[in-house]
């Protein structure tokens, strides 16, 4: 697994400009021929503003009807829990766009974690074309933790980067909260991977990853570089390391 060598980095002045850039990326990518487009959504708080922007300004410009929605990770909580990545995406985007239920494939955080990881493994194999031995998402959206985690692949569980499973059970190193996450090989099998990191608290870790300096080798996000795909890093003025401002 190599380190990042060919990422497309875009620094926006505001979250609105970053959201618009992401919207245009989605428009361009979904316009390609196929009749559906498989997207894995990120969790955490960063995407919320972007989802709200898309719902507000791109109801018509993005072919929402062809998009199937999956998740890169989910907290093992019910879908009504404020911690649920599904709840955040549904409240800020999916429910506003009236996305058909049959196009939404949430990870059922309310289920036993290992059983649900096994279920989601099967679901992804049934729903998404396999290439190079793994489901190949059209686009995977990722966030970045201050500790360099992404999805729910944490620095103390880097073996998930090399797992042959499609998704697995992870444990948040501080809270002990169980998560279900896509593994590194699935993420690196995607056609497009888009990291979105905003706020000053992400600047140091983003800088180390993108410059391959400091403690970057400790960070799971450093190992995300799709072998047969494109890698985007969407930053804002606060998260952009000084050498990118
Ligand atoms: C999650 C995410 C996780 C998140 C980062 C950044 O379920 O929490 O998938 O990888 O993207 O922790 O989170 P923020 O956007 O809240 O900073």
Short mmCIF file of C-alpha atoms and ligand atoms in Angstrom, two decimals:
data_model
loop_
_atom_site.label_atom_id
_atom_site.label_comp_id
_atom_site.label_asym_id
_atom_site.label_seq_id
_atom_site.Cartn_x
_atom_site.Cartn_y
_atom_site.Cartn_z
CA UNK A 1 0.00 0.00 0.00
CA UNK A 2 1.65 3.19 -1.18
CA UNK A 3 1.33 6.71 0.22
CA UNK A 4 -0.50 9.55 -1.42
CA UNK A 5 1.16 10.58 -4.65
CA UNK A 6 -1.51 11.84 -7.04
CA UNK A 7 -4.22 13.67 -5.17
CA UNK A 8 -6.16 16.60 -6.60
CA UNK A 9 -6.20 19.23 -3.88
CA UNK A 10 -8.72 22.08 -3.85
CA UNK A 11 -8.73 24.81 -1.21
CA UNK A 12 -11.97 26.81 -0.91
CA UNK A 13 -12.39 30.13 0.85
CA UNK A 14 -15.75 29.18 2.38
CA UNK A 15 -17.77 26.05 3.13
CA UNK A 16 -20.26 27.22 0.49
CA UNK A 17 -17.53 27.31 -2.16
CA UNK A 18 -16.32 23.86 -1.03
CA UNK A 19 -19.88 22.55 -1.17
CA UNK A 20 -20.31 23.98 -4.68
CA UNK A 21 -17.07 22.35 -5.79
CA UNK A 22 -18.30 19.01 -4.43
CA UNK A 23 -21.64 19.53 -6.18
CA UNK A 24 -19.92 20.16 -9.52
CA UNK A 25 -17.77 17.07 -8.99
CA UNK A 26 -20.91 15.04 -8.35
CA UNK A 27 -22.63 16.53 -11.42
CA UNK A 28 -19.67 15.71 -13.67
CA UNK A 29 -19.23 12.20 -12.30
CA UNK A 30 -22.95 11.27 -12.39
CA UNK A 31 -23.35 12.51 -15.96
CA UNK A 32 -21.32 9.55 -17.26
CA UNK A 33 -23.31 6.88 -19.07
CA UNK A 34 -24.34 4.31 -16.46
CA UNK A 35 -27.92 4.23 -15.24
CA UNK A 36 -26.95 4.34 -11.57
CA UNK A 37 -24.18 5.75 -9.45
CA UNK A 38 -23.04 4.21 -6.18
CA UNK A 39 -22.00 6.71 -3.53
CA UNK A 40 -20.68 6.02 -0.04
CA UNK A 41 -21.38 8.92 2.30
CA UNK A 42 -19.08 10.07 5.06
CA UNK A 43 -20.17 10.46 8.64
CA UNK A 44 -19.18 12.99 11.26
CA UNK A 45 -20.19 16.67 11.37
CA UNK A 46 -18.27 18.07 8.37
CA UNK A 47 -20.60 16.71 5.67
CA UNK A 48 -23.73 18.19 7.31
CA UNK A 49 -23.17 21.67 5.89
CA UNK A 50 -22.40 20.20 2.48
CA UNK A 51 -25.51 18.02 2.50
CA UNK A 52 -27.66 21.02 3.49
CA UNK A 53 -26.11 23.07 0.66
CA UNK A 54 -26.80 20.32 -1.89
CA UNK A 55 -30.41 20.03 -0.72
CA UNK A 56 -30.84 23.80 -0.91
CA UNK A 57 -29.15 24.62 -4.23
CA UNK A 58 -28.91 21.40 -6.26
CA UNK A 59 -32.36 19.83 -6.16
CA UNK A 60 -32.50 19.73 -9.96
CA UNK A 61 -28.90 19.87 -11.23
CA UNK A 62 -27.79 16.56 -9.77
CA UNK A 63 -29.53 13.40 -11.12
CA UNK A 64 -30.48 12.22 -7.61
CA UNK A 65 -32.72 9.46 -8.97
CA UNK A 66 -29.72 7.51 -10.33
CA UNK A 67 -27.71 7.67 -7.11
CA UNK A 68 -27.68 4.75 -4.66
CA UNK A 69 -26.61 5.80 -1.18
CA UNK A 70 -24.36 3.73 1.06
CA UNK A 71 -22.20 4.63 4.06
CA UNK A 72 -18.45 4.44 4.63
CA UNK A 73 -19.06 3.80 8.29
CA UNK A 74 -21.76 3.89 10.90
CA UNK A 75 -21.85 4.12 14.64
CA UNK A 76 -23.52 1.10 16.29
CA UNK A 77 -26.55 3.09 17.41
CA UNK A 78 -30.18 3.17 16.25
CA UNK A 79 -31.01 5.31 13.20
CA UNK A 80 -32.89 7.73 15.46
CA UNK A 81 -29.80 8.39 17.61
CA UNK A 82 -28.14 11.82 17.21
CA UNK A 83 -24.84 9.96 16.73
CA UNK A 84 -26.16 8.10 13.67
CA UNK A 85 -24.43 8.95 10.40
CA UNK A 86 -27.57 7.83 8.60
CA UNK A 87 -29.71 10.23 10.67
CA UNK A 88 -27.40 13.14 9.88
CA UNK A 89 -27.49 12.42 6.13
CA UNK A 90 -31.22 11.72 6.10
CA UNK A 91 -32.16 14.87 8.01
CA UNK A 92 -29.80 17.17 6.07
CA UNK A 93 -30.17 15.71 2.55
CA UNK A 94 -32.03 12.51 1.75
CA UNK A 95 -35.40 13.30 3.30
CA UNK A 96 -35.34 16.78 1.74
CA UNK A 97 -34.82 15.31 -1.74
CA UNK A 98 -37.39 12.54 -1.26
CA UNK A 99 -34.83 9.91 -2.34
CA UNK A 100 -36.68 6.61 -2.89
CA UNK A 101 -36.18 4.21 0.04
CA UNK A 102 -34.98 1.50 -2.36
CA UNK A 103 -31.94 3.66 -3.17
CA UNK A 104 -30.86 4.06 0.44
CA UNK A 105 -28.74 1.30 1.96
CA UNK A 106 -28.03 2.28 5.52
CA UNK A 107 -25.83 0.25 7.83
CA UNK A 108 -28.21 -0.94 10.55
CA UNK A 109 -26.43 0.34 13.62
CA UNK A 110 -29.13 -1.07 15.85
CA UNK A 111 -28.14 -4.65 14.96
CA UNK A 112 -25.43 -6.80 16.53
CA UNK A 113 -22.21 -5.26 15.11
CA UNK A 114 -20.63 -8.40 13.69
CA UNK A 115 -23.90 -9.67 12.23
CA UNK A 116 -24.51 -6.30 10.58
CA UNK A 117 -20.96 -6.14 9.23
CA UNK A 118 -21.58 -9.58 7.70
CA UNK A 119 -24.96 -8.45 6.33
CA UNK A 120 -23.45 -5.29 4.79
CA UNK A 121 -20.65 -7.33 3.26
CA UNK A 122 -23.28 -9.39 1.42
CA UNK A 123 -25.40 -6.35 0.55
CA UNK A 124 -22.45 -4.55 -1.03
CA UNK A 125 -21.53 -7.62 -3.07
CA UNK A 126 -25.12 -7.86 -4.32
CA UNK A 127 -25.56 -4.16 -5.07
CA UNK A 128 -22.19 -3.06 -6.43
CA UNK A 129 -20.12 -4.38 -9.31
CA UNK A 130 -17.01 -6.23 -8.16
CA UNK A 131 -13.68 -5.27 -9.71
CA UNK A 132 -10.24 -6.42 -8.51
CA UNK A 133 -12.01 -8.67 -6.01
CA UNK A 134 -13.92 -5.89 -4.21
CA UNK A 135 -17.05 -3.77 -4.79
CA UNK A 136 -16.06 -0.70 -6.79
CA UNK A 137 -17.91 2.39 -5.60
CA UNK A 138 -18.31 5.22 -8.09
CA UNK A 139 -17.57 7.76 -5.37
CA UNK A 140 -16.58 7.48 -1.73
CA UNK A 141 -16.75 10.59 0.45
CA UNK A 142 -14.45 10.55 3.47
CA UNK A 143 -13.83 12.75 6.48
CA UNK A 144 -10.57 13.12 8.38
CA UNK A 145 -10.16 12.74 12.11
CA UNK A 146 -7.63 14.83 14.04
CA UNK A 147 -5.82 11.57 14.74
CA UNK A 148 -5.66 10.78 11.03
CA UNK A 149 -8.49 8.25 11.02
CA UNK A 150 -10.91 8.04 8.15
CA UNK A 151 -14.21 6.23 7.96
CA UNK A 152 -13.80 4.24 11.17
CA UNK A 153 -10.29 3.01 10.48
CA UNK A 154 -8.40 4.30 13.51
CA UNK A 155 -4.62 4.52 14.00
CA UNK A 156 -4.71 1.62 16.48
CA UNK A 157 -6.64 -0.57 14.02
CA UNK A 158 -4.61 -0.03 10.85
CA UNK A 159 -4.95 -3.73 10.02
CA UNK A 160 -8.37 -2.75 8.61
CA UNK A 161 -6.49 -1.07 5.76
CA UNK A 162 -5.28 -4.48 4.58
CA UNK A 163 -8.27 -6.63 5.58
CA UNK A 164 -9.75 -8.85 2.86
CA UNK A 165 -13.19 -8.19 4.30
CA UNK A 166 -15.40 -5.58 2.61
CA UNK A 167 -16.49 -4.08 5.90
CA UNK A 168 -15.62 -4.83 9.51
CA UNK A 169 -16.37 -3.94 13.12
CA UNK A 170 -14.17 -1.18 14.56
CA UNK A 171 -13.97 0.38 18.02
CA UNK A 172 -13.51 4.09 18.66
CA UNK A 173 -10.22 4.24 20.63
CA UNK A 174 -11.45 6.85 23.13
CA UNK A 175 -15.17 6.26 23.55
CA UNK A 176 -15.09 2.49 22.97
CA UNK A 177 -18.11 2.99 20.70
CA UNK A 178 -18.47 0.15 18.20
CA UNK A 179 -18.55 1.11 14.55
CA UNK A 180 -18.97 -0.68 11.26
CA UNK A 181 -16.57 0.53 8.58
CA UNK A 182 -15.56 -0.06 4.99
CA UNK A 183 -12.03 -1.45 4.87
CA UNK A 184 -9.02 0.11 3.17
CA UNK A 185 -9.04 -2.18 0.15
CA UNK A 186 -12.66 -1.32 -0.68
CA UNK A 187 -11.99 2.40 -0.32
CA UNK A 188 -8.89 2.16 -2.51
CA UNK A 189 -10.90 0.23 -5.10
CA UNK A 190 -13.25 3.17 -5.74
CA UNK A 191 -13.34 5.15 -8.97
CA UNK A 192 -13.28 8.43 -7.03
CA UNK A 193 -12.41 9.14 -3.37
CA UNK A 194 -13.11 12.61 -1.98
CA UNK A 195 -11.68 13.67 1.37
CA UNK A 196 -13.43 16.65 2.89
CA UNK A 197 -11.70 18.36 5.80
CA UNK A 198 -12.52 21.78 7.18
CA UNK A 199 -11.55 23.80 10.27
CA UNK A 200 -8.18 24.63 11.71
CA UNK A 201 -8.12 21.50 13.88
CA UNK A 202 -7.55 19.39 10.74
CA UNK A 203 -4.73 21.53 9.36
CA UNK A 204 -1.79 19.78 11.06
CA UNK A 205 -2.86 16.23 10.20
CA UNK A 206 -3.84 17.20 6.62
CA UNK A 207 -0.49 18.92 6.17
CA UNK A 208 1.48 15.89 7.36
CA UNK A 209 -0.52 13.55 5.14
CA UNK A 210 -0.33 15.68 1.99
CA UNK A 211 3.36 16.48 2.45
CA UNK A 212 4.16 12.93 3.66
CA UNK A 213 6.05 14.38 6.57
CA UNK A 214 5.91 14.10 10.38
CA UNK A 215 3.73 11.30 11.72
CA UNK A 216 1.87 10.66 8.45
CA UNK A 217 2.74 6.95 8.55
CA UNK A 218 0.65 6.65 11.74
CA UNK A 219 -2.47 7.95 10.01
CA UNK A 220 -4.84 5.55 8.20
CA UNK A 221 -5.89 8.42 5.90
CA UNK A 222 -2.30 8.48 4.53
CA UNK A 223 -2.92 5.05 3.02
CA UNK A 224 -5.98 6.08 1.02
CA UNK A 225 -4.90 6.43 -2.60
CA UNK A 226 -7.19 4.59 -5.03
CA UNK A 227 -5.07 2.38 -7.29
CA UNK A 228 -7.39 2.77 -10.30
CA UNK A 229 -9.21 5.95 -9.38
CA UNK A 230 -9.03 9.62 -8.58
CA UNK A 231 -8.28 11.11 -5.18
CA UNK A 232 -9.53 14.56 -4.21
CA UNK A 233 -8.79 16.54 -1.08
CA UNK A 234 -11.28 19.35 -0.52
CA UNK A 235 -10.05 21.75 2.16
CA UNK A 236 -10.98 25.20 3.35
CA UNK A 237 -8.71 28.11 4.30
CA UNK A 238 -8.61 26.92 7.93
CA UNK A 239 -7.81 23.27 7.28
CA UNK A 240 -5.38 23.90 4.43
CA UNK A 241 -1.78 23.51 5.59
CA UNK A 242 0.28 26.71 5.17
CA UNK A 243 2.09 25.35 2.09
CA UNK A 244 -1.28 25.19 0.31
CA UNK A 245 -2.70 28.56 1.28
C1 LIG B 1 -17.51 9.20 11.59
C2 LIG B 1 -16.75 9.46 10.33
C3 LIG B 1 -15.37 9.90 10.64
C4 LIG B 1 -15.39 11.40 10.45
C5 LIG B 1 -14.17 12.05 11.04
C6 LIG B 1 -14.28 13.57 10.95
O1 LIG B 1 -18.39 8.33 11.59
O2 LIG B 1 -17.27 9.95 12.55
O3 LIG B 1 -16.90 8.70 9.33
O4 LIG B 1 -14.37 9.33 9.85
O5 LIG B 1 -15.48 11.68 9.06
O6 LIG B 1 -14.10 11.67 12.40
O7 LIG B 1 -15.41 13.93 11.72
P1 LIG B 1 -15.90 15.48 11.76
O8 LIG B 1 -16.39 15.78 10.40
O9 LIG B 1 -16.99 15.46 12.80
O10 LIG B 1 -14.69 16.30 12.14
#
